[in-house]
XYZ file of C-alpha atoms in Angstrom:
133
model
C 31.297 42.913 -79.628
C 30.108 39.418 -80.729
C 28.996 36.703 -77.588
C 32.230 34.532 -78.600
C 34.456 37.895 -77.649
C 31.576 39.347 -74.560
C 31.700 35.205 -73.720
C 35.615 35.352 -73.142
C 35.532 38.875 -71.003
C 32.952 37.553 -68.402
C 35.486 34.264 -68.104
C 38.286 36.787 -67.457
C 35.849 38.785 -65.242
C 34.955 36.157 -63.517
C 38.445 34.506 -62.762
C 38.988 36.965 -60.424
C 36.490 35.179 -57.894
C 39.251 32.655 -57.085
C 41.542 35.196 -56.207
C 39.109 38.198 -54.607
C 36.598 38.508 -51.584
C 33.382 38.815 -52.526
C 33.202 42.211 -51.138
C 35.864 43.025 -53.796
C 34.331 42.102 -56.669
C 32.701 45.494 -57.146
C 35.474 47.172 -57.636
C 37.416 44.739 -59.678
C 33.938 44.636 -61.848
C 34.416 48.661 -62.191
C 38.164 48.374 -62.320
C 37.499 45.340 -66.059
C 35.292 47.317 -67.192
C 36.404 50.574 -67.223
C 40.589 50.463 -66.655
C 41.585 46.963 -68.778
C 43.122 46.580 -71.878
C 40.026 47.122 -73.644
C 37.816 49.889 -74.178
C 34.050 48.543 -73.608
C 30.947 50.234 -74.989
C 28.017 51.002 -72.523
C 26.252 48.291 -74.089
C 29.053 45.748 -73.897
C 30.257 46.584 -70.435
C 26.340 46.625 -68.863
C 26.360 42.862 -70.898
C 29.165 42.080 -69.305
C 28.136 42.664 -65.875
C 24.908 41.849 -66.133
C 26.080 37.973 -67.156
C 28.945 38.014 -64.646
C 26.878 39.135 -61.584
C 23.771 36.401 -63.116
C 26.774 33.952 -62.411
C 27.787 34.832 -59.609
C 24.883 34.694 -57.648
C 24.681 30.912 -58.616
C 27.930 29.501 -57.840
C 26.895 28.442 -55.401
C 24.006 26.242 -57.002
C 26.442 26.044 -60.139
C 29.498 24.817 -57.858
C 27.134 21.687 -56.685
C 25.902 20.154 -60.036
C 29.007 20.565 -61.152
C 30.837 18.533 -58.360
C 27.735 16.275 -58.642
C 27.687 15.828 -62.201
C 32.118 15.563 -62.321
C 32.407 12.113 -60.699
C 36.177 12.210 -59.253
C 36.080 15.540 -58.990
C 35.564 18.311 -56.824
C 35.519 21.857 -58.030
C 38.445 22.252 -55.159
C 41.031 19.989 -57.405
C 40.197 21.137 -60.395
C 42.032 24.053 -61.667
C 40.709 27.784 -61.215
C 41.087 27.841 -65.166
C 39.144 24.719 -66.542
C 36.568 25.315 -63.355
C 35.706 28.991 -64.312
C 34.718 27.888 -67.671
C 32.860 25.487 -66.286
C 31.183 27.820 -64.333
C 30.388 29.584 -67.129
C 28.765 26.785 -69.377
C 26.872 25.417 -66.504
C 25.557 28.850 -66.041
C 24.503 28.697 -69.764
C 23.245 25.046 -69.879
C 21.121 25.653 -67.020
C 19.979 28.933 -66.363
C 20.441 30.912 -69.975
C 17.424 30.415 -72.030
C 18.869 32.658 -74.691
C 22.304 29.478 -75.274
C 21.725 26.121 -76.272
C 23.727 23.170 -74.852
C 26.093 22.535 -77.765
C 26.948 25.764 -78.264
C 27.364 26.638 -74.244
C 29.732 23.844 -74.494
C 31.153 23.972 -77.800
C 32.330 28.022 -76.643
C 33.708 26.443 -73.414
C 36.234 24.473 -75.566
C 37.536 26.824 -76.979
C 37.989 29.083 -74.110
C 39.483 25.696 -72.773
C 41.897 25.830 -75.698
C 42.521 29.300 -75.884
C 43.098 29.066 -71.944
C 43.904 26.499 -70.405
C 46.532 23.101 -70.563
C 46.943 20.533 -73.055
C 44.265 18.732 -71.298
C 41.625 21.620 -70.521
C 40.103 20.979 -73.824
C 38.654 17.178 -73.076
C 38.408 17.776 -69.137
C 35.883 20.750 -69.929
C 34.186 18.605 -72.518
C 33.709 15.136 -70.891
C 32.733 17.664 -67.488
C 29.872 19.699 -69.514
C 28.792 16.167 -71.352
C 28.111 14.948 -68.127
C 25.327 18.505 -68.501
C 24.115 17.369 -71.921
C 22.632 14.071 -71.097
């Protein structure tokens, strides 16, 4: 899989955080990488799990940063798809030096076009633009 495809899979796994407890997420990781619709190579499955775990570890910090930058919006009020996309991008912008900020934002907007509602790409771009400043 290429990085865009891997990012999409990480997004889908990260989205499960909204519906499962922290304890349940270990099982969700396993189910996602072994029982899902796609068959992952060991390398891809390891990459997806590793990046998901790094993001999950920093979710509290990521949400705090989003709440500080997204004036007039709190994470609790955001659509779950948009929030998950923003969380992934903020992790990449703030903690993953291998992903340039512009790439993280562009990929997030593309995910919002694919998975979000009509206004999602503009909303995601607007929030993430605050992190590029």
